[in-house]
Amino acid sequence: MAKATYTRVLKLMGNRFEFTVIADHQTAGEKAIDTAIAEVKRIEELLSTFKDTSQTSLINQYAGIKPVQVDQEVIDLIQRAQKISDITQGAFDISYGSIDKSLWNFDVNMTSLPDFETALQSVSLINYQNVIIDTQNRTVILKHEGMRIGFGGIGKGYAADRAKQALQNIGIEHGIVNAAGDLITWGNQPDGRPWTIGIADPGQSDRPFSALNISNMAIATSGNYEKYATIKGRRYSHTIDPKTGLPVSGIKSVSILCPSAELADALATPVIVMGAKVGLDMINQLRQVACIIIDDQDQLYTSKNINVKR
């Protein structure tokens, strides 16, 4: 019996999620997608900073006051996030939640950068080393009042990985979970060919300039081609450097390919902060991780282990 492809798109974790599974019949396909959605909703309940009842919100609420007991899963995720902070020398930091959003309105009205002192002040509470974990008691405390953590840079990828796992657990051998561009695939297309993805041309984001085989891989792209401000002829990304509080410039987009959507998601933005040279040096030292960078001049850079034909 021929298998068919079933797809559903909906908003989860404040983002567009798309689930694609290959199943024997519609009932099996729809039921499988329901399972994946339930798993993402479960994670959203744990991690969302928009839900006052989430464990993340409670950690933020009691910052500098008292430790909060959380699920082992949240401890594990924070520990993995801290490892990425170490690898990226702080360019990735889940404690970015304290940044003053009022400094930044990335739109046509933004005509100047805040002064250096104001920007630095806005990031004074950002320091992943001040997220203190007690593994024995399974608690988390943020060292200073006003500190906030958020999983915006890693949560979607984590949810995509977990949804894939939930689908595999019920026997779905081929599929894609796309969490707002953080994408993980397993198996193949119905005709047996690998899943492929087009890498967008930054000059014309509706046109791909290259196709990549991404079967059994994850890919995440972070870029400033959708949200940026041009000040004195220079393009500033909506990505803020957690060390300076100022927006970064120089890179249009970064795509990370690796086996885990969580890792791909978490590494894409710090490479923008680190810049092409330092970012690629870091990626080249990681196993099973590849990277494609497009800078503001539309120059293409890739890590050693990938070949993109343009």
PDB file of C-alpha atoms in Angstrom:
ATOM      1  CA  MET A   1       0.000   0.000   0.000  1.00  0.00           C
ATOM      2  CA  ALA A   2       1.355   3.404  -1.013  1.00  0.00           C
ATOM      3  CA  LYS A   3       2.198   5.729   1.804  1.00  0.00           C
ATOM      4  CA  ALA A   4       1.112   9.359   1.624  1.00  0.00           C
ATOM      5  CA  THR A   5       2.347  12.646   3.056  1.00  0.00           C
ATOM      6  CA  TYR A   6       0.312  14.505   5.673  1.00  0.00           C
ATOM      7  CA  THR A   7       1.088  18.062   6.715  1.00  0.00           C
ATOM      8  CA  ARG A   8      -0.295  20.488   9.276  1.00  0.00           C
ATOM      9  CA  VAL A   9       0.665  24.086  10.001  1.00  0.00           C
ATOM     10  CA  LEU A  10      -0.227  25.912  13.210  1.00  0.00           C
ATOM     11  CA  LYS A  11       1.066  28.501  15.664  1.00  0.00           C
ATOM     12  CA  LEU A  12       2.912  27.104  18.679  1.00  0.00           C
ATOM     13  CA  MET A  13       5.403  28.821  21.030  1.00  0.00           C
ATOM     14  CA  GLY A  14       4.481  32.061  19.258  1.00  0.00           C
ATOM     15  CA  ASN A  15       5.863  30.717  15.974  1.00  0.00           C
ATOM     16  CA  ARG A  16       4.763  28.924  12.837  1.00  0.00           C
ATOM     17  CA  PHE A  17       5.240  25.169  13.201  1.00  0.00           C
ATOM     18  CA  GLU A  18       4.810  22.779  10.288  1.00  0.00           C
ATOM     19  CA  PHE A  19       4.633  19.018  10.772  1.00  0.00           C
ATOM     20  CA  THR A  20       5.030  16.640   7.825  1.00  0.00           C
ATOM     21  CA  VAL A  21       4.761  12.879   8.238  1.00  0.00           C
ATOM     22  CA  ILE A  22       4.585   9.950   5.869  1.00  0.00           C
ATOM     23  CA  ALA A  23       1.986   7.413   6.947  1.00  0.00           C
ATOM     24  CA  ASP A  24      -0.108   4.531   5.611  1.00  0.00           C
ATOM     25  CA  HIS A  25      -3.398   6.401   5.777  1.00  0.00           C
ATOM     26  CA  GLN A  26      -4.909   9.696   6.871  1.00  0.00           C
ATOM     27  CA  THR A  27      -6.044   8.559  10.325  1.00  0.00           C
ATOM     28  CA  ALA A  28      -2.506   7.408  11.201  1.00  0.00           C
ATOM     29  CA  GLY A  29      -0.990  10.589   9.770  1.00  0.00           C
ATOM     30  CA  GLU A  30      -3.327  12.943  11.618  1.00  0.00           C
ATOM     31  CA  LYS A  31      -2.997  11.020  14.878  1.00  0.00           C
ATOM     32  CA  ALA A  32       0.786  11.146  14.630  1.00  0.00           C
ATOM     33  CA  ILE A  33       0.744  14.913  14.095  1.00  0.00           C
ATOM     34  CA  ASP A  34      -1.558  15.279  17.141  1.00  0.00           C
ATOM     35  CA  THR A  35       1.119  13.470  19.199  1.00  0.00           C
ATOM     36  CA  ALA A  36       3.847  15.838  17.986  1.00  0.00           C
ATOM     37  CA  ILE A  37       1.720  18.918  18.707  1.00  0.00           C
ATOM     38  CA  ALA A  38       0.979  17.692  22.234  1.00  0.00           C
ATOM     39  CA  GLU A  39       4.718  17.341  22.870  1.00  0.00           C
ATOM     40  CA  VAL A  40       5.463  20.898  21.665  1.00  0.00           C
ATOM     41  CA  LYS A  41       2.625  22.269  23.829  1.00  0.00           C
ATOM     42  CA  ARG A  42       4.052  20.426  26.832  1.00  0.00           C
ATOM     43  CA  ILE A  43       7.440  22.082  26.248  1.00  0.00           C
ATOM     44  CA  GLU A  44       5.804  25.483  25.764  1.00  0.00           C
ATOM     45  CA  GLU A  45       4.169  25.107  29.207  1.00  0.00           C
ATOM     46  CA  LEU A  46       7.650  24.604  30.722  1.00  0.00           C
ATOM     47  CA  LEU A  47       9.611  27.229  28.809  1.00  0.00           C
ATOM     48  CA  SER A  48       7.338  30.076  27.735  1.00  0.00           C
ATOM     49  CA  THR A  49       8.074  33.451  29.334  1.00  0.00           C
ATOM     50  CA  PHE A  50       4.591  34.556  28.224  1.00  0.00           C
ATOM     51  CA  LYS A  51       2.945  32.106  30.610  1.00  0.00           C
ATOM     52  CA  ASP A  52       3.230  33.245  34.243  1.00  0.00           C
ATOM     53  CA  THR A  53       2.836  29.646  35.399  1.00  0.00           C
ATOM     54  CA  SER A  54       5.783  28.252  33.415  1.00  0.00           C
ATOM     55  CA  GLN A  55       8.896  27.109  35.266  1.00  0.00           C
ATOM     56  CA  THR A  56      10.924  29.685  33.314  1.00  0.00           C
ATOM     57  CA  SER A  57       8.628  32.506  34.485  1.00  0.00           C
ATOM     58  CA  LEU A  58       8.931  31.323  38.089  1.00  0.00           C
ATOM     59  CA  ILE A  59      12.747  31.295  37.839  1.00  0.00           C
ATOM     60  CA  ASN A  60      12.565  34.903  36.573  1.00  0.00           C
ATOM     61  CA  GLN A  61      10.030  35.946  39.190  1.00  0.00           C
ATOM     62  CA  TYR A  62      12.286  34.789  42.041  1.00  0.00           C
ATOM     63  CA  ALA A  63      15.548  36.095  40.527  1.00  0.00           C
ATOM     64  CA  GLY A  64      17.893  37.101  43.329  1.00  0.00           C
ATOM     65  CA  ILE A  65      15.342  35.936  45.907  1.00  0.00           C
ATOM     66  CA  LYS A  66      15.181  32.146  46.133  1.00  0.00           C
ATOM     67  CA  PRO A  67      15.864  28.946  44.175  1.00  0.00           C
ATOM     68  CA  VAL A  68      12.999  27.451  42.185  1.00  0.00           C
ATOM     69  CA  GLN A  69      12.514  23.708  41.830  1.00  0.00           C
ATOM     70  CA  VAL A  70      12.130  22.642  38.195  1.00  0.00           C
ATOM     71  CA  ASP A  71      11.861  19.476  36.114  1.00  0.00           C
ATOM     72  CA  GLN A  72      15.068  17.614  35.305  1.00  0.00           C
ATOM     73  CA  GLU A  73      14.412  18.407  31.649  1.00  0.00           C
ATOM     74  CA  VAL A  74      14.708  22.157  32.333  1.00  0.00           C
ATOM     75  CA  ILE A  75      17.959  21.641  34.285  1.00  0.00           C
ATOM     76  CA  ASP A  76      19.381  19.598  31.394  1.00  0.00           C
ATOM     77  CA  LEU A  77      18.401  22.237  28.840  1.00  0.00           C
ATOM     78  CA  ILE A  78      19.959  25.048  30.910  1.00  0.00           C
ATOM     79  CA  GLN A  79      23.159  23.035  31.299  1.00  0.00           C
ATOM     80  CA  ARG A  80      23.371  22.435  27.541  1.00  0.00           C
ATOM     81  CA  ALA A  81      22.707  26.150  26.968  1.00  0.00           C
ATOM     82  CA  GLN A  82      25.563  27.027  29.338  1.00  0.00           C
ATOM     83  CA  LYS A  83      27.892  24.711  27.397  1.00  0.00           C
ATOM     84  CA  ILE A  84      27.020  26.618  24.222  1.00  0.00           C
ATOM     85  CA  SER A  85      27.706  29.878  26.058  1.00  0.00           C
ATOM     86  CA  ASP A  86      31.167  28.501  26.923  1.00  0.00           C
ATOM     87  CA  ILE A  87      31.844  27.401  23.326  1.00  0.00           C
ATOM     88  CA  THR A  88      30.710  30.766  21.899  1.00  0.00           C
ATOM     89  CA  GLN A  89      32.491  32.813  24.592  1.00  0.00           C
ATOM     90  CA  GLY A  90      29.201  34.261  25.791  1.00  0.00           C
ATOM     91  CA  ALA A  91      27.838  35.219  22.360  1.00  0.00           C
ATOM     92  CA  PHE A  92      24.959  32.868  23.187  1.00  0.00           C
ATOM     93  CA  ASP A  93      23.407  33.550  26.572  1.00  0.00           C
ATOM     94  CA  ILE A  94      19.982  32.517  27.898  1.00  0.00           C
ATOM     95  CA  SER A  95      20.096  35.336  30.475  1.00  0.00           C
ATOM     96  CA  TYR A  96      19.609  37.908  27.681  1.00  0.00           C
ATOM     97  CA  GLY A  97      15.988  38.261  28.907  1.00  0.00           C
ATOM     98  CA  SER A  98      16.898  41.288  31.036  1.00  0.00           C
ATOM     99  CA  ILE A  99      17.831  43.425  28.023  1.00  0.00           C
ATOM    100  CA  ASP A 100      15.874  46.644  27.772  1.00  0.00           C
ATOM    101  CA  LYS A 101      13.732  46.230  24.653  1.00  0.00           C
ATOM    102  CA  SER A 102      12.788  49.913  24.715  1.00  0.00           C
ATOM    103  CA  LEU A 103      16.257  50.764  23.400  1.00  0.00           C
ATOM    104  CA  TRP A 104      15.564  48.867  20.208  1.00  0.00           C
ATOM    105  CA  ASN A 105      12.774  49.347  17.755  1.00  0.00           C
ATOM    106  CA  PHE A 106      14.120  47.816  14.603  1.00  0.00           C
ATOM    107  CA  ASP A 107      12.195  49.688  11.982  1.00  0.00           C
ATOM    108  CA  VAL A 108      12.542  52.620   9.607  1.00  0.00           C
ATOM    109  CA  ASN A 109      12.192  55.098  12.481  1.00  0.00           C
ATOM    110  CA  MET A 110      15.396  53.998  14.140  1.00  0.00           C
ATOM    111  CA  THR A 111      17.981  56.567  13.053  1.00  0.00           C
ATOM    112  CA  SER A 112      20.702  56.308  15.682  1.00  0.00           C
ATOM    113  CA  LEU A 113      22.276  53.829  18.060  1.00  0.00           C
ATOM    114  CA  PRO A 114      21.986  54.352  21.802  1.00  0.00           C
ATOM    115  CA  ASP A 115      25.175  55.679  23.336  1.00  0.00           C
ATOM    116  CA  PHE A 116      27.784  53.184  24.465  1.00  0.00           C
ATOM    117  CA  GLU A 117      27.148  53.654  28.192  1.00  0.00           C
ATOM    118  CA  THR A 118      23.368  53.209  27.926  1.00  0.00           C
ATOM    119  CA  ALA A 119      23.825  50.080  25.813  1.00  0.00           C
ATOM    120  CA  LEU A 120      26.349  48.615  28.248  1.00  0.00           C
ATOM    121  CA  GLN A 121      24.022  49.342  31.165  1.00  0.00           C
ATOM    122  CA  SER A 122      21.216  47.491  29.363  1.00  0.00           C
ATOM    123  CA  VAL A 123      23.216  44.262  29.315  1.00  0.00           C
ATOM    124  CA  SER A 124      24.731  44.524  32.798  1.00  0.00           C
ATOM    125  CA  LEU A 125      22.575  41.684  34.116  1.00  0.00           C
ATOM    126  CA  ILE A 126      23.401  39.309  31.265  1.00  0.00           C
ATOM    127  CA  ASN A 127      25.796  36.614  32.427  1.00  0.00           C
ATOM    128  CA  TYR A 128      25.070  32.934  31.989  1.00  0.00           C
ATOM    129  CA  GLN A 129      27.485  32.126  34.846  1.00  0.00           C
ATOM    130  CA  ASN A 130      25.001  33.768  37.218  1.00  0.00           C
ATOM    131  CA  VAL A 131      22.376  31.120  36.429  1.00  0.00           C
ATOM    132  CA  ILE A 132      23.049  28.862  39.410  1.00  0.00           C
ATOM    133  CA  ILE A 133      21.952  25.232  39.285  1.00  0.00           C
ATOM    134  CA  ASP A 134      21.735  22.889  42.251  1.00  0.00           C
ATOM    135  CA  THR A 135      21.585  19.479  40.575  1.00  0.00           C
ATOM    136  CA  GLN A 136      20.961  17.585  43.796  1.00  0.00           C
ATOM    137  CA  ASN A 137      17.883  19.580  44.754  1.00  0.00           C
ATOM    138  CA  ARG A 138      16.942  20.259  41.127  1.00  0.00           C
ATOM    139  CA  THR A 139      16.711  23.999  41.628  1.00  0.00           C
ATOM    140  CA  VAL A 140      17.687  27.075  39.636  1.00  0.00           C
ATOM    141  CA  ILE A 141      18.321  30.576  40.947  1.00  0.00           C
ATOM    142  CA  LEU A 142      19.353  33.697  39.067  1.00  0.00           C
ATOM    143  CA  LYS A 143      21.995  35.428  41.171  1.00  0.00           C
ATOM    144  CA  HIS A 144      20.722  39.010  40.852  1.00  0.00           C
ATOM    145  CA  GLU A 145      17.293  40.594  41.037  1.00  0.00           C
ATOM    146  CA  GLY A 146      16.144  41.765  37.625  1.00  0.00           C
ATOM    147  CA  MET A 147      17.918  38.931  35.810  1.00  0.00           C
ATOM    148  CA  ARG A 148      15.769  37.021  33.349  1.00  0.00           C
ATOM    149  CA  ILE A 149      16.323  33.906  31.301  1.00  0.00           C
ATOM    150  CA  GLY A 150      14.593  33.026  28.062  1.00  0.00           C
ATOM    151  CA  PHE A 151      14.843  30.096  25.687  1.00  0.00           C
ATOM    152  CA  GLY A 152      14.195  32.095  22.504  1.00  0.00           C
ATOM    153  CA  GLY A 153      17.547  31.061  21.055  1.00  0.00           C
ATOM    154  CA  ILE A 154      17.282  27.331  21.728  1.00  0.00           C
ATOM    155  CA  GLY A 155      13.678  26.434  22.638  1.00  0.00           C
ATOM    156  CA  LYS A 156      12.225  26.067  19.127  1.00  0.00           C
ATOM    157  CA  GLY A 157      15.040  23.748  18.122  1.00  0.00           C
ATOM    158  CA  TYR A 158      14.615  21.737  21.306  1.00  0.00           C
ATOM    159  CA  ALA A 159      10.869  21.422  20.649  1.00  0.00           C
ATOM    160  CA  ALA A 160      11.536  20.287  17.057  1.00  0.00           C
ATOM    161  CA  ASP A 161      13.927  17.576  18.293  1.00  0.00           C
ATOM    162  CA  ARG A 162      11.428  16.388  20.900  1.00  0.00           C
ATOM    163  CA  ALA A 163       8.536  16.343  18.392  1.00  0.00           C
ATOM    164  CA  LYS A 164      10.666  14.266  16.004  1.00  0.00           C
ATOM    165  CA  GLN A 165      11.456  11.853  18.848  1.00  0.00           C
ATOM    166  CA  ALA A 166       7.767  11.596  19.770  1.00  0.00           C
ATOM    167  CA  LEU A 167       6.928  10.759  16.142  1.00  0.00           C
ATOM    168  CA  GLN A 168       9.684   8.173  15.854  1.00  0.00           C
ATOM    169  CA  ASN A 169       8.498   6.573  19.108  1.00  0.00           C
ATOM    170  CA  ILE A 170       5.118   5.822  17.496  1.00  0.00           C
ATOM    171  CA  GLY A 171       6.673   4.398  14.350  1.00  0.00           C
ATOM    172  CA  ILE A 172       6.816   7.374  11.967  1.00  0.00           C
ATOM    173  CA  GLU A 173       9.949   6.624   9.932  1.00  0.00           C
ATOM    174  CA  HIS A 174       9.951   9.641   7.623  1.00  0.00           C
ATOM    175  CA  GLY A 175       9.071  13.242   8.341  1.00  0.00           C
ATOM    176  CA  ILE A 176       9.963  16.883   8.889  1.00  0.00           C
ATOM    177  CA  VAL A 177       9.343  19.202  11.807  1.00  0.00           C
ATOM    178  CA  ASN A 178       9.790  22.848  10.855  1.00  0.00           C
ATOM    179  CA  ALA A 179       9.764  25.200  13.846  1.00  0.00           C
ATOM    180  CA  ALA A 180       9.763  28.643  12.207  1.00  0.00           C
ATOM    181  CA  GLY A 181      12.767  27.768  10.066  1.00  0.00           C
ATOM    182  CA  ASP A 182      14.492  25.474  12.559  1.00  0.00           C
ATOM    183  CA  LEU A 183      14.016  22.284  10.668  1.00  0.00           C
ATOM    184  CA  ILE A 184      14.745  18.649  11.400  1.00  0.00           C
ATOM    185  CA  THR A 185      14.199  15.740   9.003  1.00  0.00           C
ATOM    186  CA  TRP A 186      14.430  11.976   9.205  1.00  0.00           C
ATOM    187  CA  GLY A 187      13.990   9.223   6.646  1.00  0.00           C
ATOM    188  CA  ASN A 188      13.233  10.165   3.029  1.00  0.00           C
ATOM    189  CA  GLN A 189      10.545  11.580   0.764  1.00  0.00           C
ATOM    190  CA  PRO A 190       7.762   9.178  -0.358  1.00  0.00           C
ATOM    191  CA  ASP A 191       9.614   8.475  -3.619  1.00  0.00           C
ATOM    192  CA  GLY A 192      12.716   7.440  -1.677  1.00  0.00           C
ATOM    193  CA  ARG A 193      14.725  10.563  -2.508  1.00  0.00           C
ATOM    194  CA  PRO A 194      16.375  12.504   0.326  1.00  0.00           C
ATOM    195  CA  TRP A 195      14.740  15.622   1.747  1.00  0.00           C
ATOM    196  CA  THR A 196      16.376  18.720   0.288  1.00  0.00           C
ATOM    197  CA  ILE A 197      16.209  22.386   1.188  1.00  0.00           C
ATOM    198  CA  GLY A 198      16.895  25.540  -0.788  1.00  0.00           C
ATOM    199  CA  ILE A 199      19.235  28.076   0.817  1.00  0.00           C
ATOM    200  CA  ALA A 200      17.741  31.514   0.139  1.00  0.00           C
ATOM    201  CA  ASP A 201      19.694  34.073  -1.852  1.00  0.00           C
ATOM    202  CA  PRO A 202      19.979  36.997   0.594  1.00  0.00           C
ATOM    203  CA  GLY A 203      19.642  39.516  -2.238  1.00  0.00           C
ATOM    204  CA  GLN A 204      16.311  37.937  -3.215  1.00  0.00           C
ATOM    205  CA  SER A 205      15.042  35.944  -0.254  1.00  0.00           C
ATOM    206  CA  ASP A 206      12.299  34.324  -2.339  1.00  0.00           C
ATOM    207  CA  ARG A 207      14.868  32.705  -4.611  1.00  0.00           C
ATOM    208  CA  PRO A 208      17.077  29.816  -3.497  1.00  0.00           C
ATOM    209  CA  PHE A 209      20.630  29.770  -4.848  1.00  0.00           C
ATOM    210  CA  SER A 210      21.534  26.303  -3.676  1.00  0.00           C
ATOM    211  CA  ALA A 211      19.861  23.051  -2.669  1.00  0.00           C
ATOM    212  CA  LEU A 212      21.207  20.863   0.125  1.00  0.00           C
ATOM    213  CA  ASN A 213      20.451  17.280   1.027  1.00  0.00           C
ATOM    214  CA  ILE A 214      19.250  17.457   4.631  1.00  0.00           C
ATOM    215  CA  SER A 215      17.887  13.971   5.247  1.00  0.00           C
ATOM    216  CA  ASN A 216      18.468  12.931   8.872  1.00  0.00           C
ATOM    217  CA  MET A 217      19.834  16.391   9.617  1.00  0.00           C
ATOM    218  CA  ALA A 218      18.684  19.651  11.140  1.00  0.00           C
ATOM    219  CA  ILE A 219      19.198  23.129   9.744  1.00  0.00           C
ATOM    220  CA  ALA A 220      18.585  26.518  11.356  1.00  0.00           C
ATOM    221  CA  THR A 221      19.004  29.925   9.772  1.00  0.00           C
ATOM    222  CA  SER A 222      19.377  33.226  11.555  1.00  0.00           C
ATOM    223  CA  GLY A 223      19.531  36.440   9.595  1.00  0.00           C
ATOM    224  CA  ASN A 224      19.039  40.171   9.535  1.00  0.00           C
ATOM    225  CA  TYR A 225      17.544  40.335   6.055  1.00  0.00           C
ATOM    226  CA  GLU A 226      14.047  40.492   7.517  1.00  0.00           C
ATOM    227  CA  LYS A 227      14.552  42.760  10.538  1.00  0.00           C
ATOM    228  CA  TYR A 228      17.203  45.454  10.565  1.00  0.00           C
ATOM    229  CA  ALA A 229      17.832  49.172  10.755  1.00  0.00           C
ATOM    230  CA  THR A 230      20.033  51.204   8.420  1.00  0.00           C
ATOM    231  CA  ILE A 231      21.932  53.935  10.234  1.00  0.00           C
ATOM    232  CA  LYS A 232      24.353  56.168   8.322  1.00  0.00           C
ATOM    233  CA  GLY A 233      24.366  53.719   5.439  1.00  0.00           C
ATOM    234  CA  ARG A 234      25.259  50.721   7.588  1.00  0.00           C
ATOM    235  CA  ARG A 235      22.900  47.842   8.196  1.00  0.00           C
ATOM    236  CA  TYR A 236      22.406  46.761  11.823  1.00  0.00           C
ATOM    237  CA  SER A 237      20.853  43.412  12.616  1.00  0.00           C
ATOM    238  CA  HIS A 238      18.142  42.961  15.257  1.00  0.00           C
ATOM    239  CA  THR A 239      20.663  40.631  16.926  1.00  0.00           C
ATOM    240  CA  ILE A 240      22.209  42.284  19.986  1.00  0.00           C
ATOM    241  CA  ASP A 241      25.718  41.482  21.191  1.00  0.00           C
ATOM    242  CA  PRO A 242      25.152  40.421  24.825  1.00  0.00           C
ATOM    243  CA  LYS A 243      28.544  41.888  25.801  1.00  0.00           C
ATOM    244  CA  THR A 244      28.018  45.426  24.449  1.00  0.00           C
ATOM    245  CA  GLY A 245      24.247  45.816  24.179  1.00  0.00           C
ATOM    246  CA  LEU A 246      24.710  47.103  20.636  1.00  0.00           C
ATOM    247  CA  PRO A 247      23.325  45.533  17.463  1.00  0.00           C
ATOM    248  CA  VAL A 248      25.767  43.616  15.295  1.00  0.00           C
ATOM    249  CA  SER A 249      26.517  44.274  11.657  1.00  0.00           C
ATOM    250  CA  GLY A 250      28.468  42.531   8.929  1.00  0.00           C
ATOM    251  CA  ILE A 251      26.490  39.327   8.406  1.00  0.00           C
ATOM    252  CA  LYS A 252      23.196  38.878   6.573  1.00  0.00           C
ATOM    253  CA  SER A 253      22.514  35.262   7.371  1.00  0.00           C
ATOM    254  CA  VAL A 254      23.944  32.163   9.004  1.00  0.00           C
ATOM    255  CA  SER A 255      22.725  28.615   8.394  1.00  0.00           C
ATOM    256  CA  ILE A 256      23.887  25.805  10.670  1.00  0.00           C
ATOM    257  CA  LEU A 257      23.552  22.125   9.727  1.00  0.00           C
ATOM    258  CA  CYS A 258      24.001  19.359  12.296  1.00  0.00           C
ATOM    259  CA  PRO A 259      22.141  16.303  13.626  1.00  0.00           C
ATOM    260  CA  SER A 260      20.190  18.253  16.288  1.00  0.00           C
ATOM    261  CA  ALA A 261      17.756  21.145  15.727  1.00  0.00           C
ATOM    262  CA  GLU A 262      18.474  22.409  19.247  1.00  0.00           C
ATOM    263  CA  LEU A 263      22.194  22.766  18.540  1.00  0.00           C
ATOM    264  CA  ALA A 264      21.596  24.275  15.078  1.00  0.00           C
ATOM    265  CA  ASP A 265      19.155  26.799  16.576  1.00  0.00           C
ATOM    266  CA  ALA A 266      21.532  27.706  19.403  1.00  0.00           C
ATOM    267  CA  LEU A 267      24.613  28.189  17.195  1.00  0.00           C
ATOM    268  CA  ALA A 268      23.086  30.266  14.372  1.00  0.00           C
ATOM    269  CA  THR A 269      22.744  33.584  16.236  1.00  0.00           C
ATOM    270  CA  PRO A 270      26.107  33.570  18.081  1.00  0.00           C
ATOM    271  CA  VAL A 271      27.919  33.174  14.744  1.00  0.00           C
ATOM    272  CA  ILE A 272      26.292  36.471  13.662  1.00  0.00           C
ATOM    273  CA  VAL A 273      27.564  38.074  16.890  1.00  0.00           C
ATOM    274  CA  MET A 274      31.062  36.569  16.562  1.00  0.00           C
ATOM    275  CA  GLY A 275      31.473  37.554  12.913  1.00  0.00           C
ATOM    276  CA  ALA A 276      32.386  35.403   9.915  1.00  0.00           C
ATOM    277  CA  LYS A 277      36.029  34.654  10.724  1.00  0.00           C
ATOM    278  CA  VAL A 278      35.728  33.875  14.449  1.00  0.00           C
ATOM    279  CA  GLY A 279      32.387  32.134  13.916  1.00  0.00           C
ATOM    280  CA  LEU A 280      33.782  29.823  11.237  1.00  0.00           C
ATOM    281  CA  ASP A 281      36.862  29.059  13.337  1.00  0.00           C
ATOM    282  CA  MET A 282      34.537  27.905  16.103  1.00  0.00           C
ATOM    283  CA  ILE A 283      32.295  25.825  13.803  1.00  0.00           C
ATOM    284  CA  ASN A 284      35.334  24.155  12.220  1.00  0.00           C
ATOM    285  CA  GLN A 285      36.310  22.845  15.655  1.00  0.00           C
ATOM    286  CA  LEU A 286      32.940  21.181  16.265  1.00  0.00           C
ATOM    287  CA  ARG A 287      32.206  17.673  15.073  1.00  0.00           C
ATOM    288  CA  GLN A 288      29.299  17.072  12.705  1.00  0.00           C
ATOM    289  CA  VAL A 289      28.465  20.784  12.469  1.00  0.00           C
ATOM    290  CA  ALA A 290      28.540  22.724   9.194  1.00  0.00           C
ATOM    291  CA  CYS A 291      27.882  26.375   8.515  1.00  0.00           C
ATOM    292  CA  ILE A 292      27.023  28.705   5.620  1.00  0.00           C
ATOM    293  CA  ILE A 293      27.482  32.457   6.127  1.00  0.00           C
ATOM    294  CA  ILE A 294      26.447  35.291   3.820  1.00  0.00           C
ATOM    295  CA  ASP A 295      27.882  38.678   4.715  1.00  0.00           C
ATOM    296  CA  ASP A 296      26.522  42.169   4.038  1.00  0.00           C
ATOM    297  CA  GLN A 297      28.440  42.265   0.742  1.00  0.00           C
ATOM    298  CA  ASP A 298      26.751  39.002  -0.341  1.00  0.00           C
ATOM    299  CA  GLN A 299      30.012  37.083   0.023  1.00  0.00           C
ATOM    300  CA  LEU A 300      29.508  33.407   0.789  1.00  0.00           C
ATOM    301  CA  TYR A 301      31.607  31.635   3.447  1.00  0.00           C
ATOM    302  CA  THR A 302      31.324  27.984   4.403  1.00  0.00           C
ATOM    303  CA  SER A 303      32.848  25.734   7.015  1.00  0.00           C
ATOM    304  CA  LYS A 304      35.459  23.210   5.845  1.00  0.00           C
ATOM    305  CA  ASN A 305      33.088  20.272   5.691  1.00  0.00           C
ATOM    306  CA  ILE A 306      30.498  21.663   3.275  1.00  0.00           C
ATOM    307  CA  ASN A 307      30.450  22.450  -0.395  1.00  0.00           C
ATOM    308  CA  VAL A 308      27.849  24.859  -1.734  1.00  0.00           C
ATOM    309  CA  LYS A 309      27.573  25.453  -5.459  1.00  0.00           C
ATOM    310  CA  ARG A 310      26.325  28.899  -6.232  1.00  0.00           C
TER     311      ARG A 310
END
